[in-house]
Amino acid sequence: MTRNLIIGLAGAGAALAVLTSVSLAGEDGRGVAAGQCVSRPLDQTKVIDDKTLYMDDRSGRAVLLHMSGACLFDQHEPVGLEFYGGSTRICDPLDVDVTGSVTTMPTRCIIASVESLTPEQAQAYRKAR
């Protein structure tokens, strides 16, 4: 009886570990795992196009934020970021609000997904003009 209880608890623990790893990566596949999130202070944000924003942090992690539609980004203006609930990380589309142009009427951008980048991919985006 005790042996069956221990095996049952071990199986439940393994199932919980699998469920936890799935939830950390975003249940809907729109976010990234906890170890791939970028955190404040951010090192760089860069407008790739009107639907894509590159950002990296001081620890070397980098992500692309893919917008659900065109956003009024201006290559020569800062991008507004508003973090939720005192959070310092961006792992999921709901972690932060992104605003296009901050000098004219700010326009909220809807983030569709967060994509983690390898160090090589991040380096290529940093070097691109």
PDB file of C-alpha atoms in Angstrom:
ATOM      1  CA  MET A   1       0.000   0.000   0.000  1.00  0.00           C
ATOM      2  CA  THR A   2       2.757   2.437   0.961  1.00  0.00           C
ATOM      3  CA  ARG A   3       4.674   1.577  -2.214  1.00  0.00           C
ATOM      4  CA  ASN A   4       1.606   2.332  -4.378  1.00  0.00           C
ATOM      5  CA  LEU A   5       1.117   5.643  -2.576  1.00  0.00           C
ATOM      6  CA  ILE A   6       4.745   6.640  -3.194  1.00  0.00           C
ATOM      7  CA  ILE A   7       4.518   5.684  -6.886  1.00  0.00           C
ATOM      8  CA  GLY A   8       1.254   7.603  -7.183  1.00  0.00           C
ATOM      9  CA  LEU A   9       2.787  10.715  -5.583  1.00  0.00           C
ATOM     10  CA  ALA A  10       5.840  10.473  -7.839  1.00  0.00           C
ATOM     11  CA  GLY A  11       3.580  10.279 -10.902  1.00  0.00           C
ATOM     12  CA  ALA A  12       1.574  13.282  -9.705  1.00  0.00           C
ATOM     13  CA  GLY A  13       4.802  15.228  -9.152  1.00  0.00           C
ATOM     14  CA  ALA A  14       5.992  14.438 -12.674  1.00  0.00           C
ATOM     15  CA  ALA A  15       2.646  15.529 -14.122  1.00  0.00           C
ATOM     16  CA  LEU A  16       2.826  18.780 -12.147  1.00  0.00           C
ATOM     17  CA  ALA A  17       6.357  19.441 -13.440  1.00  0.00           C
ATOM     18  CA  VAL A  18       5.181  18.962 -17.035  1.00  0.00           C
ATOM     19  CA  LEU A  19       2.175  21.242 -16.515  1.00  0.00           C
ATOM     20  CA  THR A  20       4.354  23.896 -14.896  1.00  0.00           C
ATOM     21  CA  SER A  21       6.821  23.909 -17.799  1.00  0.00           C
ATOM     22  CA  VAL A  22       3.946  24.259 -20.266  1.00  0.00           C
ATOM     23  CA  SER A  23       2.426  27.173 -18.373  1.00  0.00           C
ATOM     24  CA  LEU A  24       5.786  28.933 -18.143  1.00  0.00           C
ATOM     25  CA  ALA A  25       6.100  28.766 -21.911  1.00  0.00           C
ATOM     26  CA  GLY A  26       2.634  30.216 -22.335  1.00  0.00           C
ATOM     27  CA  GLU A  27      -0.332  27.896 -22.610  1.00  0.00           C
ATOM     28  CA  ASP A  28      -1.363  29.371 -25.931  1.00  0.00           C
ATOM     29  CA  GLY A  29       2.134  29.321 -27.452  1.00  0.00           C
ATOM     30  CA  ARG A  30       2.269  33.125 -27.644  1.00  0.00           C
ATOM     31  CA  GLY A  31       4.887  33.566 -24.935  1.00  0.00           C
ATOM     32  CA  VAL A  32       8.359  32.266 -24.074  1.00  0.00           C
ATOM     33  CA  ALA A  33       9.735  30.117 -21.237  1.00  0.00           C
ATOM     34  CA  ALA A  34      10.862  31.889 -18.079  1.00  0.00           C
ATOM     35  CA  GLY A  35      14.564  31.527 -18.941  1.00  0.00           C
ATOM     36  CA  GLN A  36      14.016  33.288 -22.287  1.00  0.00           C
ATOM     37  CA  CYS A  37      12.234  36.396 -21.000  1.00  0.00           C
ATOM     38  CA  VAL A  38      13.808  39.821 -21.237  1.00  0.00           C
ATOM     39  CA  SER A  39      13.940  41.876 -18.061  1.00  0.00           C
ATOM     40  CA  ARG A  40      14.271  45.498 -17.120  1.00  0.00           C
ATOM     41  CA  PRO A  41      16.502  47.341 -17.463  1.00  0.00           C
ATOM     42  CA  LEU A  42      16.344  46.785 -21.191  1.00  0.00           C
ATOM     43  CA  ASP A  43      19.513  47.402 -23.139  1.00  0.00           C
ATOM     44  CA  GLN A  44      18.001  48.165 -26.537  1.00  0.00           C
ATOM     45  CA  THR A  45      14.688  48.374 -28.360  1.00  0.00           C
ATOM     46  CA  LYS A  46      14.661  48.578 -32.121  1.00  0.00           C
ATOM     47  CA  VAL A  47      11.818  48.961 -34.595  1.00  0.00           C
ATOM     48  CA  ILE A  48      12.155  46.261 -37.253  1.00  0.00           C
ATOM     49  CA  ASP A  49       8.974  47.138 -39.167  1.00  0.00           C
ATOM     50  CA  ASP A  50       5.452  48.365 -38.392  1.00  0.00           C
ATOM     51  CA  LYS A  51       4.543  44.990 -36.841  1.00  0.00           C
ATOM     52  CA  THR A  52       7.804  43.927 -35.176  1.00  0.00           C
ATOM     53  CA  LEU A  53       9.826  45.286 -32.260  1.00  0.00           C
ATOM     54  CA  TYR A  54      13.229  43.894 -31.207  1.00  0.00           C
ATOM     55  CA  MET A  55      14.368  44.191 -27.603  1.00  0.00           C
ATOM     56  CA  ASP A  56      17.198  42.821 -25.510  1.00  0.00           C
ATOM     57  CA  ASP A  57      18.298  43.150 -21.917  1.00  0.00           C
ATOM     58  CA  ARG A  58      21.608  43.548 -20.153  1.00  0.00           C
ATOM     59  CA  SER A  59      21.919  39.803 -19.546  1.00  0.00           C
ATOM     60  CA  GLY A  60      21.992  39.134 -23.304  1.00  0.00           C
ATOM     61  CA  ARG A  61      18.494  37.694 -23.749  1.00  0.00           C
ATOM     62  CA  ALA A  62      16.554  38.998 -26.750  1.00  0.00           C
ATOM     63  CA  VAL A  63      13.006  38.745 -28.087  1.00  0.00           C
ATOM     64  CA  LEU A  64      10.877  39.943 -30.955  1.00  0.00           C
ATOM     65  CA  LEU A  65       7.449  41.330 -30.144  1.00  0.00           C
ATOM     66  CA  HIS A  66       5.079  40.605 -33.018  1.00  0.00           C
ATOM     67  CA  MET A  67       2.078  42.946 -33.178  1.00  0.00           C
ATOM     68  CA  SER A  68      -1.351  41.778 -34.290  1.00  0.00           C
ATOM     69  CA  GLY A  69      -1.588  44.695 -36.713  1.00  0.00           C
ATOM     70  CA  ALA A  70       0.376  47.682 -37.918  1.00  0.00           C
ATOM     71  CA  CYS A  71       1.650  49.926 -35.127  1.00  0.00           C
ATOM     72  CA  LEU A  72       2.639  53.562 -35.551  1.00  0.00           C
ATOM     73  CA  PHE A  73       6.324  53.047 -34.833  1.00  0.00           C
ATOM     74  CA  ASP A  74       8.759  55.766 -35.822  1.00  0.00           C
ATOM     75  CA  GLN A  75      12.384  54.701 -36.339  1.00  0.00           C
ATOM     76  CA  HIS A  76      13.603  57.940 -34.735  1.00  0.00           C
ATOM     77  CA  GLU A  77      11.355  58.098 -31.673  1.00  0.00           C
ATOM     78  CA  PRO A  78      11.369  56.133 -28.444  1.00  0.00           C
ATOM     79  CA  VAL A  79       8.828  53.357 -27.967  1.00  0.00           C
ATOM     80  CA  GLY A  80       6.596  53.550 -24.907  1.00  0.00           C
ATOM     81  CA  LEU A  81       6.481  50.496 -22.615  1.00  0.00           C
ATOM     82  CA  GLU A  82       4.111  50.096 -19.678  1.00  0.00           C
ATOM     83  CA  PHE A  83       4.704  47.023 -17.500  1.00  0.00           C
ATOM     84  CA  TYR A  84       1.806  45.429 -15.590  1.00  0.00           C
ATOM     85  CA  GLY A  85       1.584  44.929 -11.853  1.00  0.00           C
ATOM     86  CA  GLY A  86       5.148  45.898 -11.044  1.00  0.00           C
ATOM     87  CA  SER A  87       6.503  43.201 -13.352  1.00  0.00           C
ATOM     88  CA  THR A  88      10.017  43.581 -14.675  1.00  0.00           C
ATOM     89  CA  ARG A  89       9.929  40.813 -17.296  1.00  0.00           C
ATOM     90  CA  ILE A  90       8.470  40.340 -20.760  1.00  0.00           C
ATOM     91  CA  CYS A  91       7.581  36.702 -21.364  1.00  0.00           C
ATOM     92  CA  ASP A  92       4.038  36.956 -22.671  1.00  0.00           C
ATOM     93  CA  PRO A  93       2.023  39.440 -24.741  1.00  0.00           C
ATOM     94  CA  LEU A  94       0.093  40.442 -21.621  1.00  0.00           C
ATOM     95  CA  ASP A  95       3.194  41.445 -19.616  1.00  0.00           C
ATOM     96  CA  VAL A  96       3.573  44.875 -21.197  1.00  0.00           C
ATOM     97  CA  ASP A  97       1.720  47.490 -23.218  1.00  0.00           C
ATOM     98  CA  VAL A  98       3.598  48.930 -26.180  1.00  0.00           C
ATOM     99  CA  THR A  99       2.894  52.390 -27.527  1.00  0.00           C
ATOM    100  CA  GLY A 100       3.889  53.572 -30.968  1.00  0.00           C
ATOM    101  CA  SER A 101       4.896  57.207 -31.331  1.00  0.00           C
ATOM    102  CA  VAL A 102       5.211  58.909 -27.950  1.00  0.00           C
ATOM    103  CA  THR A 103       5.568  62.478 -29.250  1.00  0.00           C
ATOM    104  CA  THR A 104       2.244  62.553 -31.070  1.00  0.00           C
ATOM    105  CA  MET A 105      -0.981  60.963 -29.842  1.00  0.00           C
ATOM    106  CA  PRO A 106       0.181  57.653 -28.291  1.00  0.00           C
ATOM    107  CA  THR A 107      -1.346  54.619 -29.981  1.00  0.00           C
ATOM    108  CA  ARG A 108      -1.505  51.301 -28.131  1.00  0.00           C
ATOM    109  CA  CYS A 109      -0.166  48.328 -30.042  1.00  0.00           C
ATOM    110  CA  ILE A 110      -1.596  44.858 -29.475  1.00  0.00           C
ATOM    111  CA  ILE A 111       1.116  42.232 -29.042  1.00  0.00           C
ATOM    112  CA  ALA A 112       0.230  38.951 -30.739  1.00  0.00           C
ATOM    113  CA  SER A 113       3.293  36.963 -29.651  1.00  0.00           C
ATOM    114  CA  VAL A 114       6.736  37.071 -28.055  1.00  0.00           C
ATOM    115  CA  GLU A 115       9.507  35.162 -29.851  1.00  0.00           C
ATOM    116  CA  SER A 116      12.814  34.358 -28.152  1.00  0.00           C
ATOM    117  CA  LEU A 117      15.995  34.764 -30.188  1.00  0.00           C
ATOM    118  CA  THR A 118      19.244  32.857 -30.122  1.00  0.00           C
ATOM    119  CA  PRO A 119      22.399  34.890 -29.409  1.00  0.00           C
ATOM    120  CA  GLU A 120      23.287  34.677 -33.112  1.00  0.00           C
ATOM    121  CA  GLN A 121      19.867  35.967 -34.190  1.00  0.00           C
ATOM    122  CA  ALA A 122      20.060  38.767 -31.621  1.00  0.00           C
ATOM    123  CA  GLN A 123      23.488  39.804 -32.886  1.00  0.00           C
ATOM    124  CA  ALA A 124      22.156  39.997 -36.458  1.00  0.00           C
ATOM    125  CA  TYR A 125      19.264  42.237 -35.369  1.00  0.00           C
ATOM    126  CA  ARG A 126      21.608  44.471 -33.346  1.00  0.00           C
ATOM    127  CA  LYS A 127      23.877  44.972 -36.367  1.00  0.00           C
ATOM    128  CA  ALA A 128      21.049  45.606 -38.847  1.00  0.00           C
ATOM    129  CA  ARG A 129      20.321  49.232 -39.642  1.00  0.00           C
TER     130      ARG A 129
END
